[in-house]
Short mmCIF file of C-alpha atoms in Angstrom, two decimals:
data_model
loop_
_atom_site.label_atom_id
_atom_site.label_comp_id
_atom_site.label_asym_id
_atom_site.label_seq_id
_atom_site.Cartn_x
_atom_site.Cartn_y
_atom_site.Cartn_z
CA UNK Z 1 4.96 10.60 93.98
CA UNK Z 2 2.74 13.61 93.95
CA UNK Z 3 3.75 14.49 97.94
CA UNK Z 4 7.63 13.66 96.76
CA UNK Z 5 7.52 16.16 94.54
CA UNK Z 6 5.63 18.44 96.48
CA UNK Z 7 8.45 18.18 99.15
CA UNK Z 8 11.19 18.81 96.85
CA UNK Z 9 9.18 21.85 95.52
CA UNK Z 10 9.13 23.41 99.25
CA UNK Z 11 13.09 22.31 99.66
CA UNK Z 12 14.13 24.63 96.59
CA UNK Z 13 11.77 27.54 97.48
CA UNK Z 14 13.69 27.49 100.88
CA UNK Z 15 16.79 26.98 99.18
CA UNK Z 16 15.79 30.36 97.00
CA UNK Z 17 15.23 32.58 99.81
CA UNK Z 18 17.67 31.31 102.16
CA UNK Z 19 20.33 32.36 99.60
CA UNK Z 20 18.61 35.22 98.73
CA UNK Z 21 18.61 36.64 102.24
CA UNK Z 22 22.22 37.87 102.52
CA UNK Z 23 22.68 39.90 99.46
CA UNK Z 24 18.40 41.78 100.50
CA UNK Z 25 20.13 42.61 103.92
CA UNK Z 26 23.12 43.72 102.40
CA UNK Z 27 20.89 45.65 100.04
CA UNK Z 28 18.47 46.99 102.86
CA UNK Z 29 21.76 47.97 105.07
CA UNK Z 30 23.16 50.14 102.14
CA UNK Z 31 19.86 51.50 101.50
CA UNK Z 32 19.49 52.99 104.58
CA UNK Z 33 22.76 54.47 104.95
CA UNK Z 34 22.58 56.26 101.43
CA UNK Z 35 19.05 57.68 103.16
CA UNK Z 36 20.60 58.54 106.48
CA UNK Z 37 23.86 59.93 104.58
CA UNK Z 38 21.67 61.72 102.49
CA UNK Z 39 19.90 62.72 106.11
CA UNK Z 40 22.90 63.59 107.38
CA UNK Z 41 23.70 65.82 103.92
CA UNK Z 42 21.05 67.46 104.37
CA UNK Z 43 21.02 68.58 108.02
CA UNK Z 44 24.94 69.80 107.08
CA UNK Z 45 23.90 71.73 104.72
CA UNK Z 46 22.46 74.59 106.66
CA UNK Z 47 25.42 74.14 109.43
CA UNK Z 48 27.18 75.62 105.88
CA UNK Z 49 25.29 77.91 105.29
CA UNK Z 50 25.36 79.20 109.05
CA UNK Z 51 29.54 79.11 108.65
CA UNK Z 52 29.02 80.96 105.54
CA UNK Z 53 27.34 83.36 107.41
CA UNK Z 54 29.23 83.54 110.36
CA UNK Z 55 32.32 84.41 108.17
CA UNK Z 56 30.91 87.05 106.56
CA UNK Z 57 30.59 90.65 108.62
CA UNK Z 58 27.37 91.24 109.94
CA UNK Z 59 25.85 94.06 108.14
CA UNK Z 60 27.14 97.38 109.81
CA UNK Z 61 25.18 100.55 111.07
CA UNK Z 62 24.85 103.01 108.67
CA UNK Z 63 28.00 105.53 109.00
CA UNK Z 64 27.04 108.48 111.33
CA UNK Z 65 26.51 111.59 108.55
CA UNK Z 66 29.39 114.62 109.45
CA UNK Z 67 28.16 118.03 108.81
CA UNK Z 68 29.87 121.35 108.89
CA UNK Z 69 28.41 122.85 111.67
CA UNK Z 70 27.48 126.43 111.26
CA UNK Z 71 24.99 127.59 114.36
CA UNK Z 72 25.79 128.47 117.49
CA UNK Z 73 28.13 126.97 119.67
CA UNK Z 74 26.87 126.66 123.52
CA UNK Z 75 28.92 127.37 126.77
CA UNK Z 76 27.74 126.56 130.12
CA UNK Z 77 29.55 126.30 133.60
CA UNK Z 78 29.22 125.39 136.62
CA UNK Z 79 30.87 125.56 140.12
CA UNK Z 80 31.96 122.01 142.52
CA UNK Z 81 28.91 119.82 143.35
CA UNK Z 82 27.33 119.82 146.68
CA UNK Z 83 27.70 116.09 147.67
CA UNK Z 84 26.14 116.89 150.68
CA UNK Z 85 23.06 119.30 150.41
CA UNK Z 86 22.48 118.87 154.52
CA UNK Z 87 26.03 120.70 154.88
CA UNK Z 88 25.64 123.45 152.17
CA UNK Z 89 21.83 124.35 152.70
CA UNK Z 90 21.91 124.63 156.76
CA UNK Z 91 21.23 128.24 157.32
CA UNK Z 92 24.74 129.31 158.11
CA UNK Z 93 26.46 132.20 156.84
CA UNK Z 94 27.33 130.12 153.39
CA UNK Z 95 24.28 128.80 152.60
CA UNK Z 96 22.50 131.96 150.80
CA UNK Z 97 25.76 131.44 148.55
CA UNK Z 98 25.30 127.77 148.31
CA UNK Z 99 21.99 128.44 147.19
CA UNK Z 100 22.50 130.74 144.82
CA UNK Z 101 26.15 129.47 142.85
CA UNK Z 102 26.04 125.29 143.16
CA UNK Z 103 24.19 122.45 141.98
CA UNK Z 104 23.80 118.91 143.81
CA UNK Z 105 25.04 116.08 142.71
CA UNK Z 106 20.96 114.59 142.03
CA UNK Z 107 20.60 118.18 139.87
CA UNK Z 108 24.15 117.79 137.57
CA UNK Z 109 23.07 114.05 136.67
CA UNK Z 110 19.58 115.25 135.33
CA UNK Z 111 21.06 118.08 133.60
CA UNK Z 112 23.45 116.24 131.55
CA UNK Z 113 20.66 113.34 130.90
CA UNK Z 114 18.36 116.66 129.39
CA UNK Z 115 21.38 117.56 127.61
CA UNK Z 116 21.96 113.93 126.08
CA UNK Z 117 18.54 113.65 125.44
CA UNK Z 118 18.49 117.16 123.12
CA UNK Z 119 21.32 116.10 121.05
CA UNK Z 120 24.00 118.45 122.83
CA UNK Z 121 27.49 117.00 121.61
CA UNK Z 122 30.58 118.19 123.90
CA UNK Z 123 33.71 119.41 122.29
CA UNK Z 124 36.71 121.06 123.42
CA UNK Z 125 37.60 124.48 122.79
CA UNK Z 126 40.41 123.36 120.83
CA UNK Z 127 37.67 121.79 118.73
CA UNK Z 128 37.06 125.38 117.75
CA UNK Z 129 40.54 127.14 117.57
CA UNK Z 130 44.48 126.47 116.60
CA UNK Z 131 47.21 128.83 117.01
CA UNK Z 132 50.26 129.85 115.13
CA UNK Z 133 52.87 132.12 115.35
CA UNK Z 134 53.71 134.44 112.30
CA UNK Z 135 56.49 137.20 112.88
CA UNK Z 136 56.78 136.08 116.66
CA UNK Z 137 53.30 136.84 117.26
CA UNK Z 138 50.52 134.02 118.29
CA UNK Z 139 47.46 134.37 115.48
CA UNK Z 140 44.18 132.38 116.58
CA UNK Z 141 42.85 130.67 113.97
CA UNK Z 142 39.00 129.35 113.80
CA UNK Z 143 38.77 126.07 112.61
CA UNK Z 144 35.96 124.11 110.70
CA UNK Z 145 33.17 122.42 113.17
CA UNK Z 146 32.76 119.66 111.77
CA UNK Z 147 29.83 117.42 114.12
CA UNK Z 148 27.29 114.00 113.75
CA UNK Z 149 24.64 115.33 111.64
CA UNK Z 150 21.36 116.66 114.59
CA UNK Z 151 24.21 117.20 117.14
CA UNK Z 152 24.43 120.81 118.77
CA UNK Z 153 28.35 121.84 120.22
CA UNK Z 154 28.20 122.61 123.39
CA UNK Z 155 31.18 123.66 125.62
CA UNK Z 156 31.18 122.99 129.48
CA UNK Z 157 33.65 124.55 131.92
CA UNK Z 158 33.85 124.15 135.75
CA UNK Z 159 35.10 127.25 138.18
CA UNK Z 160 37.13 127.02 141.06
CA UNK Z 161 37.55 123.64 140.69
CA UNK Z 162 39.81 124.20 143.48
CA UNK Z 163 38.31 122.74 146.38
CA UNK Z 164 38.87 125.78 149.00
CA UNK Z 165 38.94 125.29 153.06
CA UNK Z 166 35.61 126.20 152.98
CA UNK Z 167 34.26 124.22 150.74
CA UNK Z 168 35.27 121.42 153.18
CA UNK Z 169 32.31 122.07 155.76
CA UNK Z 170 29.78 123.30 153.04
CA UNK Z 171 29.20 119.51 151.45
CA UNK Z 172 31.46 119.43 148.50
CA UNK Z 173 34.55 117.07 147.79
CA UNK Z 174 38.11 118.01 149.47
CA UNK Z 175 40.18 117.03 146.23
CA UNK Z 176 40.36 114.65 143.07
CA UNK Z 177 42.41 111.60 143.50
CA UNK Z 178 43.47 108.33 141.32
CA UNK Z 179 41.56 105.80 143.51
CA UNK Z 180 42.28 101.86 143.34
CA UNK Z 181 40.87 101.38 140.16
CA UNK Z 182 42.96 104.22 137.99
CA UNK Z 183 39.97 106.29 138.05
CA UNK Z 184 39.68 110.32 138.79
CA UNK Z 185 37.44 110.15 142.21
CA UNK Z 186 36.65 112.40 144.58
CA UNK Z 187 37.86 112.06 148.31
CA UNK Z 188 35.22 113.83 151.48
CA UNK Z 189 33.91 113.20 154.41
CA UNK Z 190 30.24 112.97 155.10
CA UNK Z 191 27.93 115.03 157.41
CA UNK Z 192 29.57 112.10 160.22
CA UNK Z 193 33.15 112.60 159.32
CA UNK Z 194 33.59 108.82 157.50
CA UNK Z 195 36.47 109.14 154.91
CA UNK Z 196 34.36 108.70 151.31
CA UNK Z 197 36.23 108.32 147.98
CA UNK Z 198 33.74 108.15 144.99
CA UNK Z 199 33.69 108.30 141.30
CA UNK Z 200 29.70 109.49 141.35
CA UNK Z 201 29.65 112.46 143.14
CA UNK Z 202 31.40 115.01 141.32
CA UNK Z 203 31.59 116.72 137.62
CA UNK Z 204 34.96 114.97 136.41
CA UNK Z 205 34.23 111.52 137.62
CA UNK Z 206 30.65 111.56 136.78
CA UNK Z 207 31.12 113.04 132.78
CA UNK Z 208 33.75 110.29 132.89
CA UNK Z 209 31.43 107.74 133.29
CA UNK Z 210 28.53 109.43 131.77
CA UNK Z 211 30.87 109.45 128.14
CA UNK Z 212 32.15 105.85 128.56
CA UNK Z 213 28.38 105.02 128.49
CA UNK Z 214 27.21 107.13 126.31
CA UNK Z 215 30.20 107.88 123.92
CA UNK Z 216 28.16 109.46 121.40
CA UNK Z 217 27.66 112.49 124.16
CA UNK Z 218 31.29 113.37 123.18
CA UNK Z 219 33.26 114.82 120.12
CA UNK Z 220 36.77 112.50 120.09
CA UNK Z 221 36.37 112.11 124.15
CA UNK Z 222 35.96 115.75 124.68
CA UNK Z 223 35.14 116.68 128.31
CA UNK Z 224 35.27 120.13 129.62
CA UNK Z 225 37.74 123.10 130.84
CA UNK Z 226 38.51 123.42 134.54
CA UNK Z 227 38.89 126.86 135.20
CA UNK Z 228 42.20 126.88 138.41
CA UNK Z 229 42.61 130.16 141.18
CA UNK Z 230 45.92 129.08 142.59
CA UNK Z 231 45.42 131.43 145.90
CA UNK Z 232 44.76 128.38 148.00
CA UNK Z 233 46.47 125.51 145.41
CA UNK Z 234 44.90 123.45 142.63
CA UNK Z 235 42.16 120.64 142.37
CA UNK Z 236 42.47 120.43 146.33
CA UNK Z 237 46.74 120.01 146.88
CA UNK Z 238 48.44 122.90 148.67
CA UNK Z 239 50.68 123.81 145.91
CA UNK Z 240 50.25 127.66 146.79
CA UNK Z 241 52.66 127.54 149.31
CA UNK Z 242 56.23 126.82 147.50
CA UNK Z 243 58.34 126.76 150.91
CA UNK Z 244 56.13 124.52 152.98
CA UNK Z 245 57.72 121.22 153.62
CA UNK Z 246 54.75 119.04 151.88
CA UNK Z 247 54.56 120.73 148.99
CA UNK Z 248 56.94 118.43 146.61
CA UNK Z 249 54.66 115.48 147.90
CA UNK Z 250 51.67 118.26 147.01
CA UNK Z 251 52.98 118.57 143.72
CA UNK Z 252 53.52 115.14 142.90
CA UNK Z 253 50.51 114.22 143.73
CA UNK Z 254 48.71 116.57 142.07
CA UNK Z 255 50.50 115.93 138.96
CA UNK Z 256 49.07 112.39 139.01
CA UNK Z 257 45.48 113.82 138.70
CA UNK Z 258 46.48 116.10 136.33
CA UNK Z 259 48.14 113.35 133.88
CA UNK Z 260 44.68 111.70 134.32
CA UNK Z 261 42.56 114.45 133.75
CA UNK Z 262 44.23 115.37 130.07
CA UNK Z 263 44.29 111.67 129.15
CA UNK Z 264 40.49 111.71 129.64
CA UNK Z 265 40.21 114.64 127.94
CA UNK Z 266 39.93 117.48 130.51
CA UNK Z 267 41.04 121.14 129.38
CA UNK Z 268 42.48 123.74 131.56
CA UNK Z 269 42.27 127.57 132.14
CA UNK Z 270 43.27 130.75 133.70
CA UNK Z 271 40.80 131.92 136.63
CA UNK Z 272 43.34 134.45 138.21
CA UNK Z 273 45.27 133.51 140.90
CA UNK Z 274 43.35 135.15 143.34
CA UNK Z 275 40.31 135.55 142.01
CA UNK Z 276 40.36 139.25 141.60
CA UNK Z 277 37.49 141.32 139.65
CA UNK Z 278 39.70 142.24 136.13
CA UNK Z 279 37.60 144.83 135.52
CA UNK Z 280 37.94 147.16 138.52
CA UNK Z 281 41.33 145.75 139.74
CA UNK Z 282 44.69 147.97 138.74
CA UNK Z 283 46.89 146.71 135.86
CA UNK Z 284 49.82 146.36 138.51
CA UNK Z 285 47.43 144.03 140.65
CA UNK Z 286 46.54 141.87 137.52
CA UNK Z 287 50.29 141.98 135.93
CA UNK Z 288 51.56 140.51 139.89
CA UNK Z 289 48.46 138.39 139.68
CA UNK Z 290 48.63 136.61 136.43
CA UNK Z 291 52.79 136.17 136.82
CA UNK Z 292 51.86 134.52 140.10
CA UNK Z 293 49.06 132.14 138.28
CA UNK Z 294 51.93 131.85 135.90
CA UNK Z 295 54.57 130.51 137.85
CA UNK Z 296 52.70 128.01 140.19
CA UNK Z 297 49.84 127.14 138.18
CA UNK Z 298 50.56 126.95 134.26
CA UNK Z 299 53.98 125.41 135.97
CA UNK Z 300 51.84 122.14 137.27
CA UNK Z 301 49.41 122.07 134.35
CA UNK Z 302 50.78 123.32 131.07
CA UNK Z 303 50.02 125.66 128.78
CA UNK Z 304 46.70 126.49 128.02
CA UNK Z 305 45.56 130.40 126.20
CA UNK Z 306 42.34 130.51 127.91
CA UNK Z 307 41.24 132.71 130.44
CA UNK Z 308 37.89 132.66 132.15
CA UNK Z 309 37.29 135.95 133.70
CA UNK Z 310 36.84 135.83 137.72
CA UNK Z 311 32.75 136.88 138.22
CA UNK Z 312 32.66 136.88 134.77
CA UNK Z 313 34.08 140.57 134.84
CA UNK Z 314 35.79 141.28 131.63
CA UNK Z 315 37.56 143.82 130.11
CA UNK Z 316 37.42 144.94 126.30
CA UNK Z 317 40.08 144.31 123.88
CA UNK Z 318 41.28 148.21 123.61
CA UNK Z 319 42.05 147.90 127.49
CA UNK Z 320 45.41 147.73 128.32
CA UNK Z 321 44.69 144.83 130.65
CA UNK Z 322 43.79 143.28 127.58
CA UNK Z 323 46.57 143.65 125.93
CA UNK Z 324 48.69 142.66 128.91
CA UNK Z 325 46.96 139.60 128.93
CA UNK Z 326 47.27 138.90 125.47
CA UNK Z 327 51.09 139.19 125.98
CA UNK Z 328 50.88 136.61 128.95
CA UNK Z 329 49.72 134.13 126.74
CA UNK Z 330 46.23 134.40 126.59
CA UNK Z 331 43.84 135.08 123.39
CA UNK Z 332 40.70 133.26 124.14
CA UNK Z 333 38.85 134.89 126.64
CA UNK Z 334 35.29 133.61 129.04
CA UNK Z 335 32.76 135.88 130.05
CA UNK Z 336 29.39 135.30 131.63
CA UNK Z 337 26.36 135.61 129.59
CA UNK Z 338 22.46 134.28 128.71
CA UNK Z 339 22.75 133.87 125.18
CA UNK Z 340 25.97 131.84 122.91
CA UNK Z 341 27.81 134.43 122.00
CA UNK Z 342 31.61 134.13 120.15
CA UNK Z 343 33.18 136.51 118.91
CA UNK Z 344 36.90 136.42 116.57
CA UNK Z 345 39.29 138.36 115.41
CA UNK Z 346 42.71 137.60 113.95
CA UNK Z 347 44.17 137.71 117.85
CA UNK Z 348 41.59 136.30 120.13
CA UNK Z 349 38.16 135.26 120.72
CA UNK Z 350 35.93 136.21 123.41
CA UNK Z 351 33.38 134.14 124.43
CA UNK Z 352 29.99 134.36 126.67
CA UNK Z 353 29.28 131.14 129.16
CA UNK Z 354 25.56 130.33 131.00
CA UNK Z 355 25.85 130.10 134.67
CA UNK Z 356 24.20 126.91 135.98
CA UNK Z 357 23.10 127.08 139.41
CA UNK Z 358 20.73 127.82 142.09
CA UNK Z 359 20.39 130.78 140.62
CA UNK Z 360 19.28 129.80 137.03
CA UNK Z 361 17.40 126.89 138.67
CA UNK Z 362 14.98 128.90 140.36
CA UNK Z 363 14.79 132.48 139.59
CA UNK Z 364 15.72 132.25 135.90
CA UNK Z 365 14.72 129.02 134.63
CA UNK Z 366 14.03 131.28 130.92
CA UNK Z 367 17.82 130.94 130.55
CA UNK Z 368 18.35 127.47 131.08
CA UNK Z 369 14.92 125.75 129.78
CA UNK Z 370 17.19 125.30 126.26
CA UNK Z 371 19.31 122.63 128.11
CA UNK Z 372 16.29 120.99 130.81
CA UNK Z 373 13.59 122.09 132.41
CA UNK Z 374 14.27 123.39 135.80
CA UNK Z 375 11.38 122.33 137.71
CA UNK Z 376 12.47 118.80 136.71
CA UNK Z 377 16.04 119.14 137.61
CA UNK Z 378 15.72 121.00 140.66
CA UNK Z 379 16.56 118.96 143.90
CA UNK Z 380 14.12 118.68 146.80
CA UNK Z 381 17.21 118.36 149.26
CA UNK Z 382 17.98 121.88 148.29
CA UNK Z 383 15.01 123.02 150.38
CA UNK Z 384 15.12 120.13 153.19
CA UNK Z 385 18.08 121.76 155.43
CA UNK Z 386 16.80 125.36 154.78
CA UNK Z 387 15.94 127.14 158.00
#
């Protein structure tokens, strides 16, 4: 009896938990999907937070601080590059010249690092003045500098930018061109004669570059002036010779580079046509030269009311070729000198530039050591080829 019951007592208890066992799983199951939903919950929950995030803008730089700028406002030029210092420093008959009015490609990329580096800012000159017209006369009119707060203006301007016959055989480029890419370059020939188009080896195409990296080196994409002769054409196209029988294809091509150059934010200027001392020339010579410069130059490149004196020989404002030169168009006028200087009156402006060159490099480095040091910049090729 006692082991019947005892049998029956184990058949219910198995009974029990054998019915019991469905509903516990079922129990278990949903347990551990409420924990691994609440997992899952959880781990979303920064994913959220991270879209949350994502959708709202990062936090931005502080905005650059604008100043009215007040001080003085820099000029410095320069002449083409000497790409190749083995044909400009060789002992010929040009190489004293060489040495004394260019700088090497090496030498114009530390400059303009030195000048990055001290906070120099470029600008245009039309940064600095507008003109009007009131009773049929042109009025200059100086405008407010405004600049990045630190930032120093500083104007550059390039002479002769011409690329003359004889600049061919003394290292530097034979003319800008619009290579494959779009870009200004520079077409030569090395010391072996091998055809060499570059965007690194001359002032445009280098600044170009330089800006797009550094775009903080440049007020609104400002680049420089290119001061034009005309005697022997423009930026390396025979355009001085209006009868020859290449000059439309001249013209047109140089008009390409010239498109380019303004969209990248390239001034121009008056150099003469023929390069002429202003100061000791007659007013008969200037009036012929300037109509000249006038009528084959301004015709390719547009207007532009700045004129850099040839040798930096200028003329004072009571001169009459002053005032003939006023009438041609002109009312802001270059000069060479050590120091910023600008001076304005109601009709023009006159202006003093810093020569940089072999010159200033090594036998007054006092001038330039405001921009770089000289003994850093100067190149060791310029001395290699000397003989």
């Amino acid at each position: 009896m006692k082991k019947s019951l005892l049998i029956l007592f184990f058949i219910l208890i198995i009974s029990l938990l054998c019915s019991c066992t469905p509903s516990n799983k079922t129990s278990i199951v949903s347990s551990n999907r409420e924990k691994v939903t609440k997992k899952e919950e959880k781990q979303e929950v920064p994913k959220q937070d991270n879209a949350e995030k994502d959708s709202v803008p990062a936090e931005s730089k502080p905005e650059t601080k604008m100043v009215i700028y007040k001080g003085p406002v820099e000029h410095i030029f320069f002449h083409p590059l000497v790409i190749y210092p083995k044909l400009a420093f060789d002992g010929d008959r040009m190489s004293k010249g060489y040495d004394e009015w260019f700088v090497t490609v090496k030498e114009f990329n530390s400059i303009i690092q030195s000048l990055y580096d001290r906070n120099y800012l470029l600008i245009k000159m039309s940064d600095l003045f507008a003109t009007t017209e009131i009773n049929g006369k042109k009025q200059l009119i100086k405008k407010q500098l405004t600049l990045p707060e630190g930032k120093k203006p500083l104007i550059l301007s390039v002479d002769d930018i011409n690329y003359y016959s004889y600049m061919h055989e003394n290292g530097n480029a034979y003319k800008l061109i619009i290579d494959s890419k779009g870009n200004t370059a520079t077409y030569s020939k090395d010391p072996a004669g091998k055809e060499v188009i570059s965007e690194e080896n001359e002032i445009v195409p280098i600044l170009n570059q330089f800006v797009l990296k550094h775009p903080d080196f440049s007020l609104n994409g400002a680049k420089g002036i290119l001061a034009l002769t005309g005697y022997e054409g423009i930026l390396g196209y025979r355009t001085n010779d209006l009868n020859s029988a290449s000059y439309s294809s001249e013209k047109e091509e140089v008009s390409k580079v010239i498109i380019e150059l303004k969209k990248d934010g390239w001034e121009f200027a008056s150099h003469g046509y023929g390069h002429l001392n202003t100061r000791t020339i007659s007013l008969n010579t200037l009036e012929r030269d300037t109509d000249r410069w006038l009528k084959e130059v301004e015709l390719l490149i547009g207007d532009t009311n700045i004129y850099i004196y040839p040798f930096g020989s200028s003329v004072l404002p009571n001169d009459p070729k002053f005032k003939f030169l006023e009438d041609a168009g002109f009312n802001i006028f270059c000069s060479v000198g050590p120091q910023a200087y600008l001076s304005v009156a109601t009709d023009y402006a006159m202006m003093d530039r810093v020569h940089i060159d072999g010159m200033a490099l090594e036998q007054q480095r006092h001038i330039v050591d405001r921009f770089f040091d000289s003994q850093k910049v100067l190149d060791s090729e310029r001395f290699a080829y000397k003989k």
